[in-house]
Structures are given as structure tokens and as C-alpha cells.
Short mmCIF file of C-alpha atoms and ligand atoms in Angstrom, two decimals:
data_model
loop_
_atom_site.label_atom_id
_atom_site.label_comp_id
_atom_site.label_asym_id
_atom_site.label_seq_id
_atom_site.Cartn_x
_atom_site.Cartn_y
_atom_site.Cartn_z
CA MET A 1 14.55 -13.83 -48.87
CA SER A 2 17.58 -15.77 -50.04
CA ASN A 3 20.82 -14.64 -48.23
CA THR A 4 22.31 -17.50 -50.21
CA THR A 5 25.55 -17.40 -52.18
CA GLU A 6 26.01 -18.85 -55.65
CA ALA A 7 27.52 -21.91 -54.03
CA GLY A 8 24.22 -22.47 -52.25
CA PHE A 9 25.31 -21.51 -48.75
CA ASN A 10 22.51 -19.85 -46.80
CA HIS A 11 24.05 -17.23 -44.48
CA SER A 12 20.82 -16.52 -42.66
CA ALA A 13 20.11 -20.15 -41.78
CA ALA A 14 23.74 -20.81 -40.87
CA LEU A 15 23.94 -17.76 -38.60
CA LYS A 16 20.78 -18.86 -36.82
CA ALA A 17 22.23 -22.36 -36.45
CA LEU A 18 25.36 -20.85 -34.91
CA LYS A 19 23.23 -19.22 -32.24
CA THR A 20 21.23 -22.37 -31.53
CA GLN A 21 24.37 -24.43 -31.30
CA ALA A 22 25.96 -21.92 -28.92
CA ALA A 23 22.95 -22.09 -26.62
CA ALA A 24 23.18 -25.88 -26.55
CA THR A 25 26.94 -26.07 -25.89
CA THR A 26 27.83 -27.05 -22.34
CA ARG A 27 30.53 -24.77 -20.99
CA ALA A 28 32.86 -25.65 -18.16
CA ALA A 29 33.58 -22.62 -15.98
CA ASP A 30 37.21 -22.57 -17.12
CA GLY A 31 36.54 -23.90 -20.59
CA GLY A 32 37.22 -20.79 -22.68
CA CYS A 33 39.52 -20.76 -25.68
CA ASP A 34 43.12 -19.90 -24.99
CA LEU A 35 43.06 -17.57 -27.94
CA ARG A 36 46.35 -15.65 -28.17
CA ARG A 37 48.04 -14.77 -31.42
CA ARG A 38 51.14 -12.77 -32.25
CA GLN A 39 51.66 -11.31 -35.69
CA GLY A 40 54.67 -9.09 -36.32
CA GLY A 41 54.99 -6.61 -33.47
CA ILE A 42 51.43 -7.13 -32.24
CA LEU A 43 49.87 -9.56 -29.80
CA LEU A 44 46.16 -10.21 -29.56
CA ASP A 45 45.02 -11.79 -26.30
CA ALA A 46 41.38 -12.80 -26.69
CA ARG A 47 41.08 -14.98 -23.61
CA ARG A 48 38.43 -12.70 -22.15
CA GLN A 49 36.16 -13.31 -25.12
CA HIS A 50 33.33 -15.70 -24.36
CA LEU A 51 34.34 -18.43 -26.68
CA HIS A 52 34.45 -22.16 -26.05
CA PRO A 53 36.76 -24.29 -28.25
CA ALA A 54 33.65 -25.86 -29.79
CA ASP A 55 32.39 -22.36 -30.67
CA LEU A 56 35.62 -21.58 -32.46
CA GLN A 57 35.33 -24.79 -34.46
CA ALA A 58 31.75 -23.89 -35.41
CA LEU A 59 32.86 -20.40 -36.45
CA LEU A 60 35.69 -21.77 -38.57
CA ALA A 61 33.27 -24.18 -40.24
CA PHE A 62 30.97 -21.23 -40.93
CA ALA A 63 33.84 -19.31 -42.56
CA ASP A 64 34.65 -22.33 -44.67
CA ASP A 65 31.05 -22.68 -45.82
CA ALA A 66 30.91 -18.95 -46.56
CA ALA A 67 33.79 -19.56 -49.04
CA PHE A 68 36.43 -17.61 -47.14
CA ASP A 69 39.27 -19.21 -49.13
CA GLU A 70 37.69 -18.45 -52.49
CA GLN A 71 36.76 -14.85 -51.61
CA ARG A 72 40.25 -14.18 -50.31
CA ARG A 73 41.68 -15.62 -53.53
CA ARG A 74 39.41 -13.36 -55.60
CA LEU A 75 40.54 -10.29 -53.65
CA PHE A 76 44.23 -10.93 -54.23
CA ALA A 77 43.67 -11.99 -57.84
CA GLY A 78 42.28 -8.53 -58.58
CA GLU A 79 38.78 -9.79 -59.42
CA ARG A 80 35.94 -7.30 -59.16
CA VAL A 81 34.92 -8.12 -55.62
CA ASN A 82 33.32 -4.68 -55.33
CA HIS A 83 30.53 -5.95 -57.55
CA THR A 84 28.09 -3.05 -57.15
CA GLU A 85 30.69 -0.66 -58.55
CA GLU A 86 32.32 -3.24 -60.83
CA ARG A 87 35.75 -2.61 -59.33
CA ALA A 88 38.72 -4.61 -58.16
CA VAL A 89 39.91 -3.92 -54.61
CA LEU A 90 43.66 -3.63 -54.63
CA HIS A 91 44.86 -1.71 -51.60
CA SER A 92 47.29 -4.57 -50.97
CA ALA A 93 49.00 -3.73 -54.28
CA LEU A 94 49.74 -0.27 -52.91
CA ARG A 95 52.04 -1.68 -50.28
CA ALA A 96 53.45 -4.62 -52.23
CA SER A 97 57.17 -4.75 -52.94
CA GLY A 98 58.41 -4.27 -56.51
CA ASP A 99 58.76 -8.05 -56.95
CA ASP A 100 55.36 -8.82 -55.48
CA LEU A 101 53.81 -6.25 -57.79
CA GLU A 102 54.76 -8.43 -60.75
CA ARG A 103 51.58 -10.42 -60.21
CA TRP A 104 49.56 -7.31 -61.06
CA SER A 105 51.71 -6.27 -64.03
CA GLY A 106 49.09 -7.51 -66.49
CA SER A 107 46.17 -6.26 -64.44
CA LYS A 108 44.80 -3.09 -66.07
CA PRO A 109 41.55 -2.15 -64.40
CA ASP A 110 42.39 1.50 -65.04
CA ARG A 111 44.12 1.53 -68.47
CA GLN A 112 47.59 1.71 -66.88
CA SER A 113 48.78 -1.50 -65.26
CA VAL A 114 48.48 -1.62 -61.50
CA ARG A 115 52.19 -2.27 -61.21
CA GLU A 116 53.13 0.72 -63.36
CA LEU A 117 50.77 3.06 -61.55
CA VAL A 118 51.96 2.00 -58.11
CA MET A 119 55.66 2.16 -58.93
CA ASP A 120 55.40 5.41 -60.85
CA THR A 121 53.37 7.10 -58.14
CA ARG A 122 55.71 5.92 -55.41
CA ARG A 123 58.67 7.35 -57.33
CA ARG A 124 56.94 10.69 -57.79
CA MET A 125 55.91 10.84 -54.14
CA GLN A 126 59.40 10.06 -52.96
CA CYS A 127 60.93 12.78 -55.19
CA LEU A 128 58.44 15.35 -54.01
CA VAL A 129 58.92 14.46 -50.36
CA GLU A 130 62.69 14.50 -50.56
CA ASP A 131 62.70 17.73 -52.57
CA VAL A 132 60.66 19.41 -49.85
CA HIS A 133 62.78 18.04 -47.02
CA LEU A 134 66.08 18.93 -48.70
CA GLY A 135 64.87 22.38 -49.68
CA ARG A 136 65.02 21.61 -53.42
CA ARG A 137 61.34 22.46 -53.62
CA THR A 138 60.48 25.64 -51.77
CA GLY A 139 57.73 28.21 -51.62
CA TYR A 140 57.63 30.74 -54.46
CA SER A 141 59.79 33.22 -52.52
CA GLY A 142 62.49 30.63 -51.93
CA ALA A 143 61.47 30.07 -48.31
CA ARG A 144 61.49 26.47 -47.14
CA PHE A 145 58.18 24.87 -46.26
CA THR A 146 57.38 24.66 -42.58
CA ASP A 147 53.70 23.68 -42.76
CA ILE A 148 51.70 21.11 -44.69
CA VAL A 149 47.91 21.34 -44.89
CA ASN A 150 46.06 18.20 -45.97
CA ILE A 151 42.66 19.17 -47.34
CA GLY A 152 40.46 16.07 -47.60
CA ILE A 153 37.73 14.21 -45.77
CA GLY A 154 36.80 10.61 -44.91
CA GLY A 155 39.39 8.23 -46.30
CA SER A 156 41.36 11.18 -47.67
CA HIS A 157 41.85 12.44 -44.14
CA LEU A 158 41.30 9.96 -41.30
CA GLY A 159 44.15 7.53 -41.99
CA PRO A 160 46.81 10.18 -42.65
CA GLU A 161 45.71 12.20 -39.62
CA LEU A 162 45.76 9.16 -37.35
CA ILE A 163 49.30 8.23 -38.39
CA VAL A 164 50.73 11.74 -38.32
CA ASP A 165 49.12 12.36 -34.93
CA ALA A 166 50.29 9.03 -33.51
CA LEU A 167 53.90 9.62 -34.60
CA ALA A 168 53.90 13.38 -34.03
CA ASP A 169 57.11 13.25 -32.01
CA GLN A 170 58.94 12.13 -35.19
CA ALA A 171 57.47 14.87 -37.39
CA LEU A 172 59.77 16.82 -39.70
CA LEU A 173 57.17 19.45 -40.65
CA ARG A 174 54.07 20.86 -38.97
CA THR A 175 51.13 19.08 -40.56
CA HIS A 176 47.51 20.20 -40.31
CA PHE A 177 44.33 18.50 -41.43
CA LEU A 178 41.39 20.42 -42.80
CA SER A 179 38.32 18.28 -43.40
CA ASN A 180 35.13 19.77 -42.03
CA ILE A 181 33.30 22.60 -43.82
CA ASP A 182 33.26 24.79 -40.80
CA GLY A 183 34.58 28.31 -41.20
CA HIS A 184 35.69 28.36 -37.56
CA ARG A 185 38.25 25.67 -38.23
CA LEU A 186 39.31 27.15 -41.57
CA SER A 187 39.85 30.66 -40.23
CA ALA A 188 41.68 29.47 -37.11
CA LEU A 189 44.02 27.36 -39.23
CA LEU A 190 44.70 30.00 -41.89
CA ARG A 191 45.43 32.58 -39.20
CA SER A 192 48.27 30.36 -37.98
CA LEU A 193 49.94 29.95 -41.40
CA ASP A 194 52.53 31.84 -43.41
CA PRO A 195 51.50 31.54 -47.09
CA THR A 196 55.11 31.67 -48.26
CA ARG A 197 55.97 28.56 -46.21
CA THR A 198 52.83 26.45 -46.57
CA LEU A 199 52.25 23.53 -48.91
CA PHE A 200 48.63 22.49 -49.45
CA VAL A 201 47.84 18.87 -50.35
CA ILE A 202 44.34 18.48 -51.76
CA ALA A 203 43.44 14.82 -51.35
CA SER A 204 40.23 13.64 -52.96
CA LYS A 205 39.77 10.44 -54.90
CA SER A 206 36.75 11.86 -56.73
CA PHE A 207 37.74 15.54 -56.66
CA THR A 208 34.03 16.27 -56.40
CA THR A 209 33.58 16.08 -52.62
CA LEU A 210 31.85 19.26 -51.52
CA GLU A 211 33.77 19.79 -48.28
CA THR A 212 37.15 19.35 -49.93
CA ALA A 213 36.23 21.53 -52.92
CA LEU A 214 35.03 24.39 -50.70
CA ASN A 215 38.03 24.22 -48.39
CA ALA A 216 40.46 24.00 -51.32
CA GLU A 217 38.86 27.02 -53.00
CA ALA A 218 38.97 28.99 -49.75
CA ALA A 219 42.63 28.08 -49.22
CA ARG A 220 43.51 29.09 -52.78
CA SER A 221 41.71 32.46 -52.42
CA TRP A 222 43.46 33.09 -49.11
CA PHE A 223 46.80 32.28 -50.74
CA LEU A 224 46.16 34.55 -53.76
CA GLU A 225 44.95 37.42 -51.58
CA ARG A 226 48.20 37.32 -49.66
CA THR A 227 50.65 36.64 -52.47
CA ALA A 228 48.90 38.16 -55.50
CA ASN A 229 50.89 35.57 -57.44
CA ARG A 230 48.87 33.10 -59.51
CA GLU A 231 52.03 31.43 -60.81
CA ALA A 232 52.96 30.55 -57.24
CA ILE A 233 50.04 28.13 -56.99
CA GLY A 234 52.30 25.61 -58.72
CA ASN A 235 54.74 25.77 -55.80
CA HIS A 236 52.16 25.65 -53.03
CA PHE A 237 49.37 23.31 -54.13
CA VAL A 238 49.55 19.60 -54.88
CA ALA A 239 46.62 17.29 -55.51
CA VAL A 240 46.03 13.56 -55.14
CA SER A 241 43.12 12.17 -57.10
CA ASN A 242 41.66 9.56 -59.38
CA ASN A 243 40.01 12.45 -61.25
CA VAL A 244 43.15 14.04 -62.66
CA ASP A 245 41.22 16.23 -65.12
CA ALA A 246 39.28 17.90 -62.32
CA ALA A 247 42.52 18.57 -60.43
CA LEU A 248 43.98 20.17 -63.56
CA GLU A 249 40.86 22.28 -63.90
CA PHE A 250 41.40 23.52 -60.37
CA GLY A 251 44.50 25.21 -61.74
CA LEU A 252 47.27 22.71 -61.11
CA ASP A 253 49.71 21.46 -63.68
CA GLY A 254 50.17 17.72 -64.24
CA ALA A 255 53.47 17.65 -62.35
CA ASN A 256 51.57 18.56 -59.19
CA VAL A 257 48.82 15.97 -59.52
CA LEU A 258 49.47 12.50 -58.17
CA PRO A 259 47.07 9.84 -59.42
CA MET A 260 45.34 6.99 -57.63
CA GLY A 261 43.50 4.04 -59.14
CA ASP A 262 39.74 3.64 -58.94
CA TRP A 263 40.53 0.20 -57.54
CA VAL A 264 41.37 1.66 -54.15
CA GLY A 265 38.47 2.61 -51.91
CA GLY A 266 38.72 5.90 -50.03
CA ARG A 267 38.84 4.26 -46.59
CA PHE A 268 41.62 1.91 -47.75
CA SER A 269 43.66 4.61 -49.47
CA LEU A 270 46.21 5.89 -46.97
CA TRP A 271 48.79 3.61 -48.62
CA SER A 272 48.35 5.38 -51.96
CA ALA A 273 49.33 8.95 -52.85
CA VAL A 274 46.71 9.90 -50.25
CA GLY A 275 49.55 9.11 -47.85
CA LEU A 276 51.56 12.04 -49.24
CA SER A 277 50.94 14.15 -46.15
CA ILE A 278 52.17 11.24 -44.01
CA ALA A 279 55.38 11.03 -46.01
CA LEU A 280 55.82 14.80 -45.94
CA ALA A 281 55.27 14.88 -42.19
CA LEU A 282 57.35 11.86 -41.19
CA GLY A 283 59.76 11.30 -44.07
CA TRP A 284 59.96 8.79 -46.88
CA ASP A 285 61.60 6.10 -44.77
CA ALA A 286 58.77 6.20 -42.24
CA PHE A 287 56.20 5.94 -45.03
CA SER A 288 58.10 2.97 -46.50
CA ASP A 289 58.10 1.29 -43.07
CA LEU A 290 54.36 1.85 -42.80
CA LEU A 291 53.88 0.10 -46.16
CA GLU A 292 56.24 -2.65 -45.09
CA GLY A 293 54.23 -3.29 -41.92
CA ALA A 294 51.00 -3.56 -43.87
CA ARG A 295 52.68 -5.78 -46.47
CA SER A 296 53.71 -8.29 -43.81
CA ILE A 297 50.06 -8.59 -42.76
CA ASP A 298 48.95 -8.97 -46.39
CA LYS A 299 51.29 -11.92 -46.71
CA HIS A 300 49.99 -13.46 -43.53
CA PHE A 301 46.36 -12.87 -44.48
CA GLU A 302 46.81 -14.29 -47.96
CA SER A 303 48.64 -17.43 -46.93
CA ALA A 304 47.73 -18.43 -43.37
CA PRO A 305 45.17 -21.20 -43.01
CA ALA A 306 41.86 -20.13 -41.52
CA ALA A 307 42.55 -21.41 -37.99
CA ASP A 308 45.75 -19.30 -37.80
CA ASN A 309 44.59 -16.36 -39.82
CA LEU A 310 44.46 -13.35 -37.53
CA PRO A 311 42.13 -11.09 -39.57
CA LEU A 312 39.71 -13.97 -39.98
CA LEU A 313 39.86 -14.82 -36.27
CA MET A 314 39.20 -11.16 -35.46
CA ALA A 315 36.17 -11.22 -37.75
CA LEU A 316 34.90 -14.45 -36.22
CA LEU A 317 35.15 -12.94 -32.73
CA ASP A 318 33.13 -9.94 -33.89
CA LEU A 319 30.60 -12.18 -35.58
CA TRP A 320 30.23 -14.17 -32.38
CA ASN A 321 29.67 -11.08 -30.26
CA ILE A 322 27.16 -9.62 -32.69
CA GLN A 323 25.25 -12.70 -33.79
CA VAL A 324 25.33 -14.88 -30.71
CA ARG A 325 25.83 -12.46 -27.81
CA GLY A 326 23.62 -9.76 -29.33
CA CYS A 327 26.19 -6.97 -28.95
CA THR A 328 25.08 -3.71 -30.49
CA SER A 329 28.23 -1.76 -29.83
CA HIS A 330 31.98 -2.20 -30.03
CA ALA A 331 34.18 0.01 -27.85
CA VAL A 332 37.77 0.66 -28.94
CA LEU A 333 39.63 1.85 -25.85
CA SER A 334 43.05 3.17 -26.55
CA TYR A 335 45.35 3.10 -23.53
CA ASP A 336 47.89 5.10 -25.45
CA GLU A 337 47.01 8.70 -26.11
CA ARG A 338 48.95 8.65 -29.37
CA LEU A 339 46.22 6.38 -30.73
CA ARG A 340 43.37 8.66 -29.73
CA LEU A 341 42.25 8.92 -33.36
CA LEU A 342 42.12 5.17 -33.90
CA PRO A 343 38.38 4.90 -33.10
CA ASP A 344 37.60 7.60 -35.71
CA PHE A 345 39.59 5.75 -38.34
CA LEU A 346 37.96 2.42 -37.49
CA GLN A 347 34.54 4.02 -37.47
CA GLN A 348 34.86 4.88 -41.14
CA LEU A 349 36.65 1.66 -42.01
CA GLU A 350 34.09 -0.63 -40.41
CA MET A 351 30.84 1.33 -40.36
CA GLU A 352 31.13 2.66 -43.91
CA SER A 353 32.22 -0.77 -45.14
CA ASN A 354 29.78 -3.03 -43.35
CA GLY A 355 26.95 -0.79 -42.13
CA LYS A 356 24.68 -2.38 -44.71
CA SER A 357 21.49 -4.39 -44.87
CA ILE A 358 21.39 -5.69 -48.43
CA ASP A 359 23.29 -8.85 -49.26
CA GLY A 360 25.25 -9.97 -52.28
CA ASP A 361 22.05 -11.16 -53.99
CA ALA A 362 20.41 -7.74 -53.52
CA GLU A 363 18.16 -9.18 -50.80
CA PRO A 364 17.58 -7.64 -47.37
CA VAL A 365 19.46 -9.46 -44.63
CA ASP A 366 17.59 -10.80 -41.61
CA TYR A 367 20.62 -10.85 -39.32
CA PRO A 368 22.49 -8.01 -37.63
CA THR A 369 25.54 -6.62 -39.42
CA GLN A 370 27.94 -3.88 -38.32
CA PRO A 371 27.24 -2.50 -34.82
CA VAL A 372 28.11 0.98 -33.61
CA LEU A 373 31.86 1.32 -33.20
CA TRP A 374 33.01 4.07 -30.87
CA GLY A 375 35.73 4.68 -28.34
CA GLY A 376 38.22 7.00 -26.77
CA VAL A 377 41.30 7.06 -24.61
CA GLY A 378 41.88 5.44 -21.26
CA THR A 379 42.10 6.55 -18.56
CA ASN A 380 39.85 9.52 -19.45
CA GLY A 381 36.97 7.23 -20.35
CA GLN A 382 37.09 5.62 -16.91
CA HIS A 383 35.82 8.87 -15.45
CA ALA A 384 33.06 9.18 -18.01
CA TYR A 385 31.44 6.41 -20.06
CA HIS A 386 32.98 3.40 -18.29
CA GLN A 387 30.19 3.64 -15.72
CA GLN A 388 27.79 2.55 -18.44
CA LEU A 389 30.17 -0.16 -19.61
CA HIS A 390 30.27 -1.65 -16.11
CA GLN A 391 26.68 -1.22 -14.99
CA GLY A 392 24.59 -0.14 -17.96
CA THR A 393 22.25 -2.20 -20.07
CA GLY A 394 23.02 -3.24 -23.63
CA ALA A 395 25.59 -5.79 -24.72
CA TYR A 396 28.96 -4.65 -26.07
CA TRP A 397 32.50 -5.85 -26.42
CA ALA A 398 35.70 -3.87 -26.04
CA ASP A 399 39.19 -3.79 -27.49
CA PHE A 400 41.91 -2.49 -25.17
CA ILE A 401 45.01 -1.23 -26.97
CA VAL A 402 48.29 -0.77 -25.10
CA CYS A 403 51.94 -0.34 -26.01
CA ARG A 404 54.77 -2.15 -24.22
CA ALA A 405 57.60 0.25 -25.02
CA VAL A 406 57.93 3.39 -22.93
CA ASP A 407 58.82 6.31 -25.19
CA HIS A 408 58.92 9.02 -22.54
CA ASN A 409 60.59 9.78 -19.25
CA TYR A 410 57.76 8.72 -16.95
CA PRO A 411 57.83 4.90 -16.69
CA GLU A 412 55.66 5.01 -13.57
CA LEU A 413 52.89 6.73 -15.55
CA HIS A 414 53.19 4.11 -18.25
CA GLN A 415 52.83 1.33 -15.66
CA SER A 416 49.82 3.00 -14.16
CA LEU A 417 48.20 3.39 -17.58
CA ALA A 418 48.79 -0.29 -18.40
CA ALA A 419 47.54 -1.33 -14.94
CA ASN A 420 44.32 0.56 -15.56
CA ALA A 421 43.78 -1.12 -18.92
CA LEU A 422 44.19 -4.56 -17.35
CA ALA A 423 42.02 -3.63 -14.37
CA GLN A 424 39.21 -2.33 -16.58
CA SER A 425 39.21 -5.47 -18.68
CA GLN A 426 39.19 -7.57 -15.50
CA ALA A 427 36.29 -5.55 -14.05
CA MET A 428 34.35 -5.99 -17.29
CA ALA A 429 34.97 -9.72 -17.26
CA VAL A 430 34.75 -10.66 -13.62
CA GLY A 431 32.65 -7.91 -12.04
CA ARG A 432 32.02 -7.81 -8.31
CA GLU A 433 29.51 -9.45 -5.99
CA HIS A 434 27.97 -7.16 -3.42
CA ALA A 435 25.04 -7.33 -1.02
CA ASP A 436 23.96 -3.89 -2.23
CA PRO A 437 22.72 -4.24 -5.83
CA HIS A 438 23.80 -0.66 -6.57
CA ARG A 439 27.37 -1.63 -5.95
CA ARG A 440 27.22 -4.90 -7.77
CA VAL A 441 29.08 -5.17 -11.09
CA SER A 442 27.81 -8.03 -13.15
CA GLY A 443 30.93 -8.59 -15.26
CA GLN A 444 30.49 -11.03 -18.14
CA ASN A 445 31.46 -8.40 -20.72
CA PRO A 446 33.98 -9.69 -23.26
CA SER A 447 37.07 -7.84 -24.34
CA SER A 448 40.34 -8.37 -26.16
CA LEU A 449 43.73 -6.96 -25.24
CA TRP A 450 46.01 -5.72 -28.00
CA VAL A 451 49.66 -5.23 -27.12
CA LEU A 452 51.91 -3.37 -29.55
CA ASP A 453 55.62 -3.95 -28.90
CA GLU A 454 56.12 -0.28 -29.74
CA LEU A 455 54.35 2.45 -31.64
CA SER A 456 56.23 2.76 -34.92
CA PRO A 457 55.33 3.17 -38.59
CA THR A 458 55.75 -0.60 -38.99
CA THR A 459 53.44 -1.63 -36.13
CA LEU A 460 50.90 0.99 -37.19
CA GLY A 461 50.95 -0.43 -40.71
CA GLN A 462 50.40 -3.88 -39.25
CA LEU A 463 47.59 -2.80 -36.96
CA LEU A 464 45.60 -0.91 -39.59
CA SER A 465 45.92 -3.59 -42.22
CA LEU A 466 44.79 -6.24 -39.71
CA PHE A 467 41.60 -4.24 -39.22
CA GLU A 468 41.22 -3.68 -42.98
CA HIS A 469 41.34 -7.39 -43.68
CA LYS A 470 39.07 -8.14 -40.74
CA THR A 471 36.53 -5.77 -42.27
CA PHE A 472 36.67 -7.65 -45.58
CA CYS A 473 36.30 -10.99 -43.74
CA LEU A 474 33.15 -9.73 -42.01
CA GLY A 475 31.74 -8.81 -45.42
CA ILE A 476 32.33 -12.41 -46.52
CA LEU A 477 30.68 -13.78 -43.37
CA TRP A 478 27.65 -11.50 -43.81
CA ASN A 479 27.55 -11.87 -47.61
CA ILE A 480 27.70 -8.12 -48.12
CA ASN A 481 29.87 -5.91 -50.28
CA SER A 482 32.25 -4.08 -47.93
CA PHE A 483 33.57 -1.80 -50.64
CA ASP A 484 30.72 0.44 -51.74
CA GLN A 485 29.02 3.24 -49.74
CA TRP A 486 25.78 4.09 -51.50
CA GLY A 487 24.16 5.08 -48.22
CA VAL A 488 26.26 8.23 -47.84
CA GLU A 489 25.26 9.52 -51.27
CA LEU A 490 21.68 10.51 -50.43
CA GLY A 491 22.59 13.27 -47.97
CA LYS A 492 25.03 14.76 -50.47
CA VAL A 493 22.28 15.01 -53.11
CA LEU A 494 19.74 16.47 -50.69
CA ALA A 495 22.20 19.13 -49.52
CA VAL A 496 22.39 20.69 -53.02
CA PRO A 497 18.90 22.37 -53.18
CA ILE A 498 19.09 23.21 -49.46
CA ALA A 499 22.45 24.96 -49.91
CA ALA A 500 21.08 26.83 -52.94
CA ALA A 501 18.02 27.96 -50.98
CA LEU A 502 20.17 29.09 -48.02
CA ALA A 503 22.33 31.09 -50.41
CA GLY A 504 19.19 32.71 -51.83
CA GLN A 505 19.96 31.30 -55.27
CA ARG A 506 16.81 29.22 -55.45
CA GLU A 507 13.32 29.15 -53.95
CA SER A 508 12.96 26.71 -51.10
CA ASP A 509 10.18 24.86 -52.94
CA ALA A 510 12.94 22.96 -54.79
CA ILE A 511 13.46 21.16 -51.46
CA ASP A 512 11.44 18.00 -51.44
CA ASP A 513 10.54 17.97 -47.74
CA SER A 514 8.34 20.35 -45.76
CA VAL A 515 10.32 20.24 -42.51
CA ALA A 516 13.64 21.00 -44.27
CA ARG A 517 11.85 23.79 -46.22
CA SER A 518 10.70 25.49 -43.05
CA GLN A 519 14.05 24.98 -41.33
CA VAL A 520 15.77 26.81 -44.18
CA GLU A 521 13.70 29.84 -43.23
CA TYR A 522 15.20 30.21 -39.80
CA LEU A 523 18.74 29.30 -40.82
CA GLY A 524 18.80 31.57 -43.87
CA HIS A 525 20.16 35.11 -43.72
O1 LIG B 601 31.23 10.45 -48.21
C1 LIG B 601 31.92 9.28 -48.13
C2 LIG B 601 33.12 9.28 -48.99
O2 LIG B 601 32.73 8.96 -50.26
C3 LIG B 601 34.17 8.31 -48.44
O3 LIG B 601 33.96 7.02 -48.85
C4 LIG B 601 35.44 8.92 -48.92
O4 LIG B 601 36.55 8.45 -48.22
C5 LIG B 601 35.15 10.38 -48.68
O5 LIG B 601 33.79 10.53 -49.04
C6 LIG B 601 36.00 11.34 -49.45
O6 LIG B 601 35.92 11.12 -50.81
P1 LIG B 601 36.96 11.75 -51.82
O7 LIG B 601 38.30 11.20 -51.50
O8 LIG B 601 36.47 11.34 -53.17
O9 LIG B 601 36.93 13.24 -51.65
#
């Protein structure tokens, strides 16, 4: 097993050394790192992480040996860092300013230059969004749009839904998200819509994703049944895809298909035309602010030295918890209900990116990589799973997310919410001595506190791009490719003969597994 980069750095040996060194480090009771960093409108307070200054130095040396600087350079230079798919990874270009995009003007991974594609798509998105908001683009009957339906899944759904949900009080149009292939959801949603006032956005990078294809077809049939007007599809359906031909085949004309490059991964794509439903829901200015927030973090990530680089520090904290403290889960606890979908977004971002066990040399790793990421909202969780966090077995770390600004008329509730976040993190860290072991809380569980000055498009852009870059940094530290997702392909392939057998179109013997074959018998009609 090699786990060794071209430069000769052995990740496996170095990760083991990190653990040995940590065990040997003498720690004064109050000797933790005073790790607090502010970037834009966000503060990270990591003082409750179990990190000694010597540990941080060792982690920074590890990042240096793992060629952090060089890998970061390759990312921003548009090199094919997604080496298993031979693709550049350019989500930062999607939020770059016109001037900054100059650096990618000669970069043509996709025939058209990155700069041209980004600028052209932004222009088209802005026109479409403003036309809808100003009533220049209406439904076929002339009625203004009141409802947007984003049909997409994974990266073509989670980011836009998180942002629209988080900023719902600023919404200009009702915006719905249809992702799952579950007829219950589809019928409930369609029942609530007026076809003459609904704009469907079909978001799919590949335009081959089963769930999105089935939901889009069902939505189109519903629309045609009610309007009997095929021409009207042009008013009511827009697509976002890298597979423009497939979107045209669906029945759309080119003016209603917004492209995206193959150099943006699905889970990093909310900044592309996949963000159309965000812009439609919240307005073009809000979408621009979101990009601007992310751009400020790109600049920080690209230029800050390792010791001050927030995404890298975030990754090093995770690495420490996973490799040295043996954590197998990461809880994201949002003490702001508007961020209730953040754990879902981060689940895809981190688990689809780094839930891998083969390294950059196609060798199996012998160290743990991405743990389970999960979470929910405080204070609800305190009356449910926090019991396990305080007294269960199994090592974890937590991120508490709170907002300073009060955007409602109940400041006392806001204070109570914040107090609970701080109290939970204190209980996790300090615990409680008690003569009765049942009442004892051991403490010693690390956590970080995130404080957003306010919840705005800008701070959301900053927050999500911090986590995006952290995810890439972890890939560097583990020597894995964070940008492919071969593991999710198998289930898609296996579902094809099973679906055909359930539909009675094929014998079940095409299914290559006896248990699945017999299960088809009792699920079939
Ligand atoms: O199944 C996983 C996945 O490939 C994700 O990576 C992606 O975000 C999602 O499916 C949706 O893909 P698409 O945008 O191509 O429909």
C-alpha cells in the first residue's frame, strides 16, 4: 500500500505519526489553542477544540508536507484536479468578478472559454430573472408568475433550497423544490399550483438523472393536461444543464436552456445557472451578493498563508478529531431555524466529496476519511439526540451555528436560543461531576462556535464557500479526489432492471441478486 504522493510524502505514515506525537505531547490543563478567526461577517471560535499549540504546529507541518500550497495553486490555475474524471474544478470562477475572470479567459476546458461561459450565462440569468419580476415574461395567458418549481436533486437542489429557505422572508415569489421520486410529494405540490402562473426550472447537470427526468415528465404532462397548449411549454419550462442537447430533446428551445460547464461539480454548482431558482426567488441583487460573499472567501483561501487560512484550519481541526481523537461523527447544530437545511447541504458536500477509501494512487487508504455528518436545529435537538451527545458512547465533534442579529420582534427568544447554544457547548466540554454515575456527564467533547453577524446572502455565500474549500483541503490531507462520486453510480445501474421488473416490462431474472428478485415479487403489482 503506498498512500504516497508523487512528491514522496506518505500520508499513511504521517497520519500515524501525528497520532503518536499527540499522545506524547504534555498538555497543561489550560494549554489549549486560542483559536479564533474572523473572516468577513463570520467568526469561528474553536477554543473548545482539544488542540494544543504544538498540535496545531504539527498539523500545519502535515499540510505543508501534503503539498497544500501546490494543490491550491493547481485548483485556481484550472488544472485537472479531478483526475479520475479528467476535469478542472472551477466553481470559484462562477463567482469571480468580471476582472478576476480574465485569468480564465484562455482556459477552454469545454470549448467555450470559462470567462465567456460565466459572463454570458450570468447575463442570460439576470435578463430572465428581471423579465419575470417585472412582468415582461409571463405565463402563456399573460398572467404573472407567482410560483417557481425547481426540479432537481443532489447538487441541483440542496444548495438552492437551503438558501431560499434560509432567506424566505425576503422572497419575491413562492418557490418550491421537487427532488424525490415520491408521488406523494409530487401530487401534493401540483395540487397547490396554478399552471398559468407557474414556472418550472429543471436543473440537472447531466440531464439523465432518473428522479429529475421522471418529475420533469410528470410536471410537463400535468401542465399539458391542464392547458392543452404545447406551445406554452416555452413560457413555463426552463432548463439548466451541461447536456444542452438532452434539454432540447425534452422539448425546450435554446433560449430556455441555460448551460453550465462540466468543470463544476454538482455539489459545488449553486453559483452557476443552477442558482436560477435562488435568483428568481430572492432577486438578482441577492444572488449577486451571494456570489460576492463566496468570492471574498475565494480570495482569502487563495492568498492567505496556511496558518491564517480559515478553510485549511477548519480541515485541520476535522483531521485532528477524526485521526487523533477517533471521532466517527460530526454534528452540525444550527441554533437558527433558518439554517435547518444546512446539515443536508453539508452532508452532500462533505460525504459525497470525501466519503472515499481509495487514494490518489488508486490504493486503498489505511486511515479513516470522512465521518458521518448529521445534525439538526437547536433547541429541538436538546430534547432528543443531545442525550446521546452528553452521555452516549462514540466520539464526535460538534459545530454550533448562531446569528448575532435579531431579525424578528422577540429579542428575548433570541437570547434564550443563543444561551442554549453556549450552554450545550459548555456541557459538552466541561460536563458535570456527580456521586451518582447516572447523573455524571463526562464532558471532554470538542465543539466549535460559529457566529454569523447576520443571515444575509453575503454571509451565506461566505459560509458555504468556507465549507467548500474546507472539503477540498481535507481531500488534500487524505490524498483523495474530492470531486468524483463513483460510489453513487452503482445503485443507479442496479435500479434499472429492478424498475423494469416492477413495471412488468422484464422478467425478474434480469436482476442479478436473489434477494432483490424475491423482493420484487411482493412489491410488484
Ligand atoms: O447521484 C449523485 C449525483 O450525481 C450528484 O453528484 C449530483 O449533484 C446529483 O446526482 C444530480 O445530478 P444532476 O445534476 O446531473 O441531475
